[in-house]
Amino acid sequence: MSLDKSKFESMQRDIQNELEKLKLEEETLFQDLGNMLNQRLFLDSKVKGLAKLLPTLKVVKHEAQDLVSTINDISESSEKISGKIRSLDAARSHVNECQQRVSDLIDLEICSQGVQTAILDSDYEKGAAHVHRFLSIDQSLLHRTATDMENLSGMQKSVRTLQDAASQLQAIVEHKFNEAVNCEDLVSIERFFKIFPLLGMHEEGIKALCTYLRTKVAATAEKNLKSAITTPLSDKRHSVIYADTLTLLFEGLARVVDTHQPLIETYYGPGRLLCAINILQKECDIQMKRVLTEWTRTRQINKKIQIITDLSRMSSSSSFSKLEKIDPKDLDILIGEITLMHFRTELYFRFIQRKVVSDLEVGVQDPDEKTKVLKSLENLIKNSDLTHSKHELLLHYLKLEQYFMEESVAKAVSMDSVEPSQQTSSMVDDTFFIVKKCIRRSISTGSLDGICAIINNACRVLENDFCDVLRARLRQGYPSGYLDLTQAYNVLQTSIQQGRLQASDTEQTRTAFLVALNNADSSTEYVDALCDSVLKEIEQALPAMNNNERGKLESCLSGLSSVTTNLKEIIEYGIQQLRVSAIKPRINPWVDNFTSINHQLTEDELSAYEAGESFVQTLIMNLETLLSLFKDVLTTANYDAFIAVLTTEVTQRLEKVIMKSSFNRLGGLVLDKEVRSLAGYITATTSWSVRDKFARLTQIATVLNLEQVAEFYDYWGDHDGALTWRLTPSEVRTIMALRSDFKVEEIKRLKL
Amino acid sequence: MDDYKFLFKVVLVGNAGVGKTCLVRRFTQGLFPPGQGATIGVDFMIKTVDVDNEKVKLQIWDTAGQERFRSITQSYYRSAHALILVYDISCQPTFDCLPDWLREIEEYASSKVLRVLVGNKIDREDREIPTHVGEEFAERHNMYFLETSAKEAENVEKLFMQIAEDLMKVSRFLCDN
Ligand SMILES: Nc1nc2c(ncn2[C@@H]2O[C@H](COP(=O)(O)OP(=O)(O)OP(=O)(O)O)[C@@H](O)[C@H]2O)c(=O)[nH]1
Ligand SMILES: [Mg+2]
């Protein structure tokens, strides 16, 4: 029953809904209808307007059809006209060709008549000019003309005459040129050189001239080498005489190229310089080799390299060495000479490149042809003996320079000395002077690979040889025990000056330790400065580095700058040594004194305490004495690091002894004051902020300085007066418990 | 641009003509270069790869095998994280020189350097060094071993990727400790 009712109700609801929907639909329909009715007027007027336009459109259509037919007519007639023009063009080019053929024939006639006379008169220029005209006639056209012509034999005769004359002239010119060379007749040499290209003998001409020039270059080189060999030791160029000889060779060649290039360009056309340079390079290779052979012999290069190689093998296998070392100083000048020789060679290549490229720019337009010539220039350079010799020079240079660097640094280390009042010793200045000198010298070779190798080597020497010494000195440790450091320092100095070493081992070790620590610090600055200046100099010396080369250089330089990472580790190690042996043993008893002092003061006791020397005054005085020992003997950065470590030690120790004491209100008050003055003192000694290191201690003092437990809320929580706490809630409770006047239950009740 | 987490230096060494440059080109540019000449000094190439979703930058130093460049090439051993020693499986002398190369590596490279022995040109018919001979040599000298063909792109990707993965493992291990 109730089911039926509910069914009925739901049906009723559905019907109701349907009705609502229909009503809504009806309403929308009404609205639409209304809208349409509204638009009717507007639409009516539009339709009327369109109806009026209709006749006009018909007229437009007619006119358009007329236009189309007119255009068709025009296009037809223009087609006809252009056809006529085309045939006119063809006719004109026929006429042109005809004229050309006729003028060729006339010239042919004139040339064949003139050439023999010219030869007989020894007027080779004129003869060659005739041949040149003949050669410039399109030979295939000549052939066609011959078949078209009736008077065939006359023309054939002319051609044959000219062909004969050409080969005759070719032979004569070659012969005359050689004759001129034999008599060193410069005017004739130039005269006949200019005739070669007229006869189509471009390559032969260049070859003949360059072969002649080779003999000149060879003769001069021979003379220069002889004079180099006989240069007396006393001559001030003696030490670089072979570099000078090479320079003369290159300069001579450059002059030859410079003087003959305009001649070649004018008479042979641009784009032919590479051909000449190719031939000259052969002589250059030969002469360079001769100079190098003589240089190797005179300077005993092989022997020196051998000794160096043997020495490096020895030192890696056994410390015992029977070989006499070479004093690096003795190599200095030789290395200078090699860099000069290498650089001159490099410059010569750059000269050739510049010349050929600019010749190419003028003469060759086709980009494919250009790349081809550039490729053959690259091959010419790559495969020349000069390149090989250059590599050999660089190899020698690198071996000698590496030895020079290693040995000089070793010497700087072994002759290390400290000037009085200096924080660092001589090995730092000396080592970086040497390293910089070597890198700069490598830059003067002009070879990026050479520069990179020396930078890598500098990195190795600094990281291994140099840092190892600093590390070893610090590893000796800083002997603890009471001492007057300044005194130790002075004693060491005077004894060194007086040639007797009296200072006790301890004092010496201490000084050595501190100096090593300072050396490490000052070396970091040297490394940074070195990287900066080297990069600048390289950019100046090699302005045309591409991205890849730059990447290579930067990678090597970043290796050098990362030497500072090693140095920083060394400094950290040294400072930790000082912490253990110089700071901790001294500071602990001073701070521990705190426990022997009464921190539960009456008003009277407070006045008495403040009248006398307080704990913190004594502590500061002691710290002052300790710091004064290190202030002047440590570099600024090291001294700051020293104070940082000292501060950590003092605050941590003080915290520890505070936790072992018990305070009343006045005791807390005194502590708070003392912590503040201690922090104030240390802040004044250093350039960095000590607030952070004192944070915990200051907060402990704040807790102990409370009037009552509940006052703590003034500092805790997230209101404006609250502090950022470094103490945990449980630490706060423990510290509060140090106040004998605070009730345990109250502390427990604190909501933290 | 420099969005990499790890940077490793990989140096290729070995006799002239064993195919070092071809291996590097194959890996960095995906091609087998026709008729490029012997390397002069050192070439330098960079490729960034993904290992375990991390960017690893490989700085690859392709050294010249010719004796006259030894002073230049040696200077790069020290800072190398990995050294690839290459020989040509079709050329006995390049294999015979391996002990000399090892001596050089011993002298100039870091003791921690990852060392990999590679026998290249396995596409060639005229093999002179059997695989097991190379394998044994590598094992005796504590090196990884792989045979490759730069020409047929065989094992080249694997060679460099394995080095990258290995170096990353080592560097992670050092970081964690
Ligand atoms: N069949 C074959 N030939 C190769 C392969 N790899 C290199 N070559 C050829 O070996 C020759 C030398 O290759 P390079 O890559 O220039 O050799 P390299 O070790 O770089 O030589 P240097 O630079 O002088 O030390 C070239 O002719 C290459 O075509 C290879 O996997 N298979
Ligand atoms: Mg190569």
GROMACS .gro file of N, CA, C and O in nm, chain A residues 585-667:
model
  332
  585PRO      N    1   9.598   2.291   2.501
  585PRO     CA    2   9.667   2.272   2.630
  585PRO      C    3   9.678   2.403   2.709
  585PRO      O    4   9.680   2.401   2.833
  586ARG      N    5   9.685   2.515   2.640
  586ARG     CA    6   9.700   2.643   2.705
  586ARG      C    7   9.567   2.689   2.761
  586ARG      O    8   9.557   2.732   2.876
  587ILE      N    9   9.465   2.676   2.680
  587ILE     CA   10   9.336   2.734   2.715
  587ILE      C   11   9.263   2.657   2.824
  587ILE      O   12   9.201   2.716   2.913
  588ASN      N   13   9.274   2.527   2.820
  588ASN     CA   14   9.195   2.447   2.914
  588ASN      C   15   9.216   2.487   3.060
  588ASN      O   16   9.118   2.512   3.131
  589PRO      N   17   9.341   2.496   3.109
  589PRO     CA   18   9.357   2.535   3.251
  589PRO      C   19   9.301   2.674   3.280
  589PRO      O   20   9.241   2.695   3.385
  590TRP      N   21   9.317   2.767   3.185
  590TRP     CA   22   9.265   2.903   3.207
  590TRP      C   23   9.114   2.900   3.226
  590TRP      O   24   9.060   2.962   3.316
  591VAL      N   25   9.048   2.829   3.136
  591VAL     CA   26   8.903   2.825   3.143
  591VAL      C   27   8.856   2.744   3.263
  591VAL      O   28   8.760   2.780   3.331
  592ASP      N   29   8.930   2.638   3.292
  592ASP     CA   30   8.889   2.550   3.402
  592ASP      C   31   8.891   2.623   3.536
  592ASP      O   32   8.822   2.582   3.630
  593ASN      N   33   8.967   2.729   3.546
  593ASN     CA   34   8.969   2.813   3.665
  593ASN      C   35   8.830   2.854   3.709
  593ASN      O   36   8.805   2.881   3.827
  594PHE      N   37   8.741   2.858   3.615
  594PHE     CA   38   8.603   2.900   3.640
  594PHE      C   39   8.540   2.818   3.752
  594PHE      O   40   8.462   2.870   3.832
  595THR      N   41   8.577   2.690   3.757
  595THR     CA   42   8.514   2.602   3.857
  595THR      C   43   8.562   2.636   3.999
  595THR      O   44   8.494   2.605   4.096
  596SER      N   45   8.678   2.697   4.011
  596SER     CA   46   8.728   2.726   4.146
  596SER      C   47   8.675   2.860   4.199
  596SER      O   48   8.717   2.905   4.304
  597ILE      N   49   8.588   2.920   4.121
  597ILE     CA   50   8.535   3.049   4.164
  597ILE      C   51   8.392   3.031   4.215
  597ILE      O   52   8.317   2.948   4.160
  598ASN      N   53   8.357   3.106   4.319
  598ASN     CA   54   8.223   3.101   4.377
  598ASN      C   55   8.127   3.179   4.290
  598ASN      O   56   8.149   3.295   4.257
  599HIS      N   57   8.017   3.110   4.247
  599HIS     CA   58   7.918   3.179   4.163
  599HIS      C   59   7.788   3.203   4.237
  599HIS      O   60   7.686   3.230   4.175
  600GLN      N   61   7.794   3.184   4.369
  600GLN     CA   62   7.675   3.213   4.450
  600GLN      C   63   7.713   3.330   4.540
  600GLN      O   64   7.758   3.312   4.652
  601LEU      N   65   7.693   3.449   4.486
  601LEU     CA   66   7.749   3.566   4.551
  601LEU      C   67   7.646   3.643   4.634
  601LEU      O   68   7.529   3.652   4.596
  602THR      N   69   7.693   3.700   4.743
  602THR     CA   70   7.614   3.799   4.815
  602THR      C   71   7.648   3.934   4.756
  602THR      O   72   7.744   3.945   4.678
  603GLU      N   73   7.570   4.037   4.793
  603GLU     CA   74   7.598   4.171   4.741
  603GLU      C   75   7.742   4.212   4.773
  603GLU      O   76   7.812   4.265   4.687
  604ASP      N   77   7.786   4.184   4.897
  604ASP     CA   78   7.921   4.222   4.938
  604ASP      C   79   8.025   4.149   4.855
  604ASP      O   80   8.123   4.208   4.808
  605GLU      N   81   8.000   4.019   4.840
  605GLU     CA   82   8.097   3.940   4.763
  605GLU      C   83   8.105   3.991   4.618
  605GLU      O   84   8.211   3.994   4.558
  606LEU      N   85   7.990   4.030   4.567
  606LEU     CA   86   7.987   4.083   4.430
  606LEU      C   87   8.076   4.206   4.415
  606LEU      O   88   8.158   4.214   4.323
  607SER      N   89   8.060   4.301   4.512
  607SER     CA   90   8.142   4.421   4.505
  607SER      C   91   8.289   4.386   4.515
  607SER      O   92   8.372   4.440   4.440
  608ALA      N   93   8.318   4.295   4.606
  608ALA     CA   94   8.458   4.256   4.623
  608ALA      C   95   8.512   4.193   4.495
  608ALA      O   96   8.622   4.225   4.448
  609TYR      N   97   8.430   4.105   4.431
  609TYR     CA   98   8.472   4.037   4.308
  609TYR      C   99   8.497   4.136   4.196
  609TYR      O  100   8.597   4.130   4.125
  610GLU      N  101   8.406   4.234   4.190
  610GLU     CA  102   8.420   4.331   4.082
  610GLU      C  103   8.536   4.428   4.103
  610GLU      O  104   8.589   4.483   4.008
  611ALA      N  105   8.570   4.448   4.232
  611ALA     CA  106   8.684   4.535   4.263
  611ALA      C  107   8.815   4.468   4.226
  611ALA      O  108   8.909   4.532   4.179
  612GLY      N  109   8.819   4.337   4.246
  612GLY     CA  110   8.944   4.265   4.217
  612GLY      C  111   8.952   4.225   4.070
  612GLY      O  112   8.878   4.274   3.987
  613GLU      N  113   9.047   4.135   4.041
  613GLU     CA  114   9.062   4.089   3.903
  613GLU      C  115   8.965   3.974   3.878
  613GLU      O  116   8.975   3.869   3.943
  614SER      N  117   8.872   3.996   3.788
  614SER     CA  118   8.768   3.895   3.767
  614SER      C  119   8.822   3.782   3.680
  614SER      O  120   8.927   3.794   3.617
  615PHE      N  121   8.740   3.674   3.674
  615PHE     CA  122   8.777   3.557   3.593
  615PHE      C  123   8.801   3.597   3.447
  615PHE      O  124   8.902   3.563   3.388
  616VAL      N  125   8.706   3.676   3.396
  616VAL     CA  126   8.717   3.706   3.253
  616VAL      C  127   8.834   3.799   3.224
  616VAL      O  128   8.899   3.790   3.119
  617GLN      N  129   8.866   3.886   3.318
  617GLN     CA  130   8.982   3.974   3.297
  617GLN      C  131   9.109   3.891   3.285
  617GLN      O  132   9.193   3.914   3.197
  618THR      N  133   9.123   3.796   3.377
  618THR     CA  134   9.240   3.709   3.373
  618THR      C  135   9.244   3.631   3.241
  618THR      O  136   9.349   3.621   3.176
  619LEU      N  137   9.126   3.577   3.205
  619LEU     CA  138   9.120   3.498   3.082
  619LEU      C  139   9.160   3.583   2.960
  619LEU      O  140   9.243   3.543   2.878
  620ILE      N  141   9.103   3.702   2.952
  620ILE     CA  142   9.133   3.789   2.839
  620ILE      C  143   9.281   3.824   2.835
  620ILE      O  144   9.345   3.824   2.729
  621MET      N  145   9.337   3.848   2.954
  621MET     CA  146   9.480   3.882   2.960
  621MET      C  147   9.564   3.766   2.906
  621MET      O  148   9.658   3.785   2.829
  622ASN      N  149   9.526   3.645   2.951
  622ASN     CA  150   9.599   3.527   2.904
  622ASN      C  151   9.584   3.509   2.752
  622ASN      O  152   9.681   3.480   2.683
  623LEU      N  153   9.460   3.526   2.706
  623LEU     CA  154   9.437   3.512   2.561
  623LEU      C  155   9.517   3.615   2.484
  623LEU      O  156   9.577   3.586   2.380
  624GLU      N  157   9.520   3.734   2.540
  624GLU     CA  158   9.595   3.843   2.478
  624GLU      C  159   9.741   3.803   2.459
  624GLU      O  160   9.799   3.822   2.352
  625THR      N  161   9.799   3.747   2.567
  625THR     CA  162   9.938   3.704   2.560
  625THR      C  163   9.955   3.597   2.451
  625THR      O  164  10.047   3.603   2.369
  626LEU      N  165   9.863   3.501   2.452
  626LEU     CA  166   9.872   3.392   2.354
  626LEU      C  167   9.859   3.446   2.211
  626LEU      O  168   9.940   3.414   2.123
  627LEU      N  169   9.759   3.531   2.190
  627LEU     CA  170   9.736   3.583   2.055
  627LEU      C  171   9.852   3.670   2.008
  627LEU      O  172   9.889   3.667   1.891
  628SER      N  173   9.909   3.745   2.103
  628SER     CA  174  10.019   3.834   2.062
  628SER      C  175  10.137   3.754   2.009
  628SER      O  176  10.213   3.802   1.927
  629LEU      N  177  10.149   3.629   2.056
  629LEU     CA  178  10.257   3.546   2.005
  629LEU      C  179  10.237   3.511   1.859
  629LEU      O  180  10.331   3.488   1.785
  630PHE      N  181  10.110   3.504   1.819
  630PHE     CA  182  10.081   3.458   1.683
  630PHE      C  183  10.044   3.571   1.587
  630PHE      O  184  10.050   3.555   1.467
  631LYS      N  185  10.003   3.684   1.645
  631LYS     CA  186   9.948   3.791   1.562
  631LYS      C  187  10.041   3.833   1.448
  631LYS      O  188  10.002   3.838   1.332
  632ASP      N  189  10.165   3.856   1.482
  632ASP     CA  190  10.254   3.908   1.379
  632ASP      C  191  10.323   3.800   1.297
  632ASP      O  192  10.376   3.827   1.190
  633VAL      N  193  10.323   3.679   1.350
  633VAL     CA  194  10.393   3.574   1.276
  633VAL      C  195  10.302   3.497   1.182
  633VAL      O  196  10.349   3.421   1.099
  634LEU      N  197  10.173   3.519   1.193
  634LEU     CA  198  10.082   3.453   1.100
  634LEU      C  199  10.028   3.554   0.998
  634LEU      O  200  10.008   3.671   1.031
  635THR      N  201  10.001   3.506   0.878
  635THR     CA  202   9.937   3.592   0.779
  635THR      C  203   9.796   3.625   0.828
  635THR      O  204   9.741   3.555   0.912
  636THR      N  205   9.737   3.729   0.774
  636THR     CA  206   9.605   3.773   0.819
  636THR      C  207   9.503   3.658   0.813
  636THR      O  208   9.430   3.634   0.909
  637ALA      N  209   9.502   3.590   0.700
  637ALA     CA  210   9.404   3.482   0.684
  637ALA      C  211   9.429   3.371   0.786
  637ALA      O  212   9.336   3.318   0.846
  638ASN      N  213   9.555   3.335   0.805
  638ASN     CA  214   9.587   3.230   0.900
  638ASN      C  215   9.555   3.272   1.044
  638ASN      O  216   9.506   3.193   1.124
  639TYR      N  217   9.582   3.398   1.075
  639TYR     CA  218   9.555   3.449   1.209
  639TYR      C  219   9.404   3.445   1.235
  639TYR      O  220   9.360   3.404   1.343
  640ASP      N  221   9.326   3.483   1.135
  640ASP     CA  222   9.181   3.475   1.149
  640ASP      C  223   9.137   3.331   1.173
  640ASP      O  224   9.051   3.304   1.257
  641ALA      N  225   9.195   3.239   1.097
  641ALA     CA  226   9.160   3.098   1.115
  641ALA      C  227   9.200   3.051   1.255
  641ALA      O  228   9.128   2.975   1.321
  642PHE      N  229   9.314   3.099   1.300
  642PHE     CA  230   9.364   3.066   1.433
  642PHE      C  231   9.264   3.113   1.539
  642PHE      O  232   9.225   3.040   1.630
  643ILE      N  233   9.220   3.238   1.527
  643ILE     CA  234   9.124   3.293   1.624
  643ILE      C  235   8.993   3.217   1.618
  643ILE      O  236   8.930   3.190   1.721
  644ALA      N  237   8.952   3.178   1.498
  644ALA     CA  238   8.827   3.104   1.486
  644ALA      C  239   8.835   2.975   1.565
  644ALA      O  240   8.743   2.939   1.641
  645VAL      N  241   8.946   2.904   1.549
  645VAL     CA  242   8.962   2.778   1.620
  645VAL      C  243   8.970   2.804   1.771
  645VAL      O  244   8.909   2.734   1.852
  646LEU      N  245   9.046   2.907   1.806
  646LEU     CA  246   9.060   2.942   1.947
  646LEU      C  247   8.924   2.975   2.008
  646LEU      O  248   8.890   2.929   2.118
  647THR      N  249   8.843   3.050   1.937
  647THR     CA  250   8.711   3.089   1.987
  647THR      C  251   8.625   2.965   2.011
  647THR      O  252   8.561   2.952   2.116
  648THR      N  253   8.627   2.875   1.914
  648THR     CA  254   8.549   2.752   1.931
  648THR      C  255   8.594   2.677   2.056
  648THR      O  256   8.512   2.632   2.137
  649GLU      N  257   8.725   2.666   2.072
  649GLU     CA  258   8.778   2.594   2.188
  649GLU      C  259   8.735   2.661   2.318
  649GLU      O  260   8.687   2.595   2.411
  650VAL      N  261   8.752   2.793   2.327
  650VAL     CA  262   8.720   2.865   2.451
  650VAL      C  263   8.572   2.852   2.483
  650VAL      O  264   8.534   2.819   2.596
  651THR      N  265   8.486   2.876   2.383
  651THR     CA  266   8.342   2.874   2.411
  651THR      C  267   8.296   2.734   2.450
  651THR      O  268   8.218   2.718   2.544
  652GLN      N  269   8.348   2.634   2.381
  652GLN     CA  270   8.306   2.498   2.414
  652GLN      C  271   8.351   2.457   2.555
  652GLN      O  272   8.277   2.398   2.632
  653ARG      N  273   8.474   2.496   2.587
  653ARG     CA  274   8.527   2.460   2.718
  653ARG      C  275   8.451   2.533   2.828
  653ARG      O  276   8.417   2.476   2.931
  654LEU      N  277   8.426   2.660   2.803
  654LEU     CA  278   8.355   2.742   2.902
  654LEU      C  279   8.216   2.684   2.926
  654LEU      O  280   8.171   2.673   3.040
  655GLU      N  281   8.153   2.645   2.818
  655GLU     CA  282   8.021   2.583   2.829
  655GLU      C  283   8.028   2.462   2.922
  655GLU      O  284   7.945   2.442   3.010
  656LYS      N  285   8.132   2.384   2.901
  656LYS     CA  286   8.148   2.263   2.980
  656LYS      C  287   8.163   2.294   3.129
  656LYS      O  288   8.097   2.232   3.213
  657VAL      N  289   8.248   2.394   3.163
  657VAL     CA  290   8.271   2.422   3.305
  657VAL      C  291   8.149   2.492   3.368
  657VAL      O  292   8.123   2.476   3.486
  658ILE      N  293   8.076   2.568   3.287
  658ILE     CA  294   7.954   2.630   3.339
  658ILE      C  295   7.858   2.522   3.385
  658ILE      O  296   7.797   2.531   3.491
  659MET      N  297   7.850   2.417   3.303
  659MET     CA  298   7.758   2.309   3.335
  659MET      C  299   7.797   2.238   3.464
  659MET      O  300   7.718   2.165   3.523
  660LYS      N  301   7.921   2.256   3.506
  660LYS     CA  302   7.967   2.190   3.629
  660LYS      C  303   7.952   2.283   3.750
  660LYS      O  304   7.981   2.243   3.861
  661SER      N  305   7.910   2.408   3.729
  661SER     CA  306   7.902   2.503   3.840
  661SER      C  307   7.758   2.525   3.882
  661SER      O  308   7.666   2.478   3.815
  662SER      N  309   7.743   2.599   3.992
  662SER     CA  310   7.605   2.635   4.026
  662SER      C  311   7.601   2.782   4.065
  662SER      O  312   7.698   2.838   4.118
  663PHE      N  313   7.490   2.846   4.031
  663PHE     CA  314   7.482   2.991   4.037
  663PHE      C  315   7.364   3.039   4.120
  663PHE      O  316   7.263   2.968   4.132
  664ASN      N  317   7.377   3.158   4.177
  664ASN     CA  318   7.257   3.225   4.226
  664ASN      C  319   7.230   3.343   4.132
  664ASN      O  320   7.295   3.358   4.027
  665ARG      N  321   7.136   3.430   4.168
  665ARG     CA  322   7.099   3.540   4.081
  665ARG      C  323   7.219   3.627   4.044
  665ARG      O  324   7.245   3.657   3.928
  666LEU      N  325   7.298   3.662   4.147
  666LEU     CA  326   7.412   3.750   4.122
  666LEU      C  327   7.522   3.680   4.043
  666LEU      O  328   7.588   3.739   3.958
  667GLY      N  329   7.538   3.550   4.072
  667GLY     CA  330   7.637   3.471   3.996
  667GLY      C  331   7.601   3.472   3.848
  667GLY      O  332   7.687   3.487   3.761
   0.00000   0.00000   0.00000
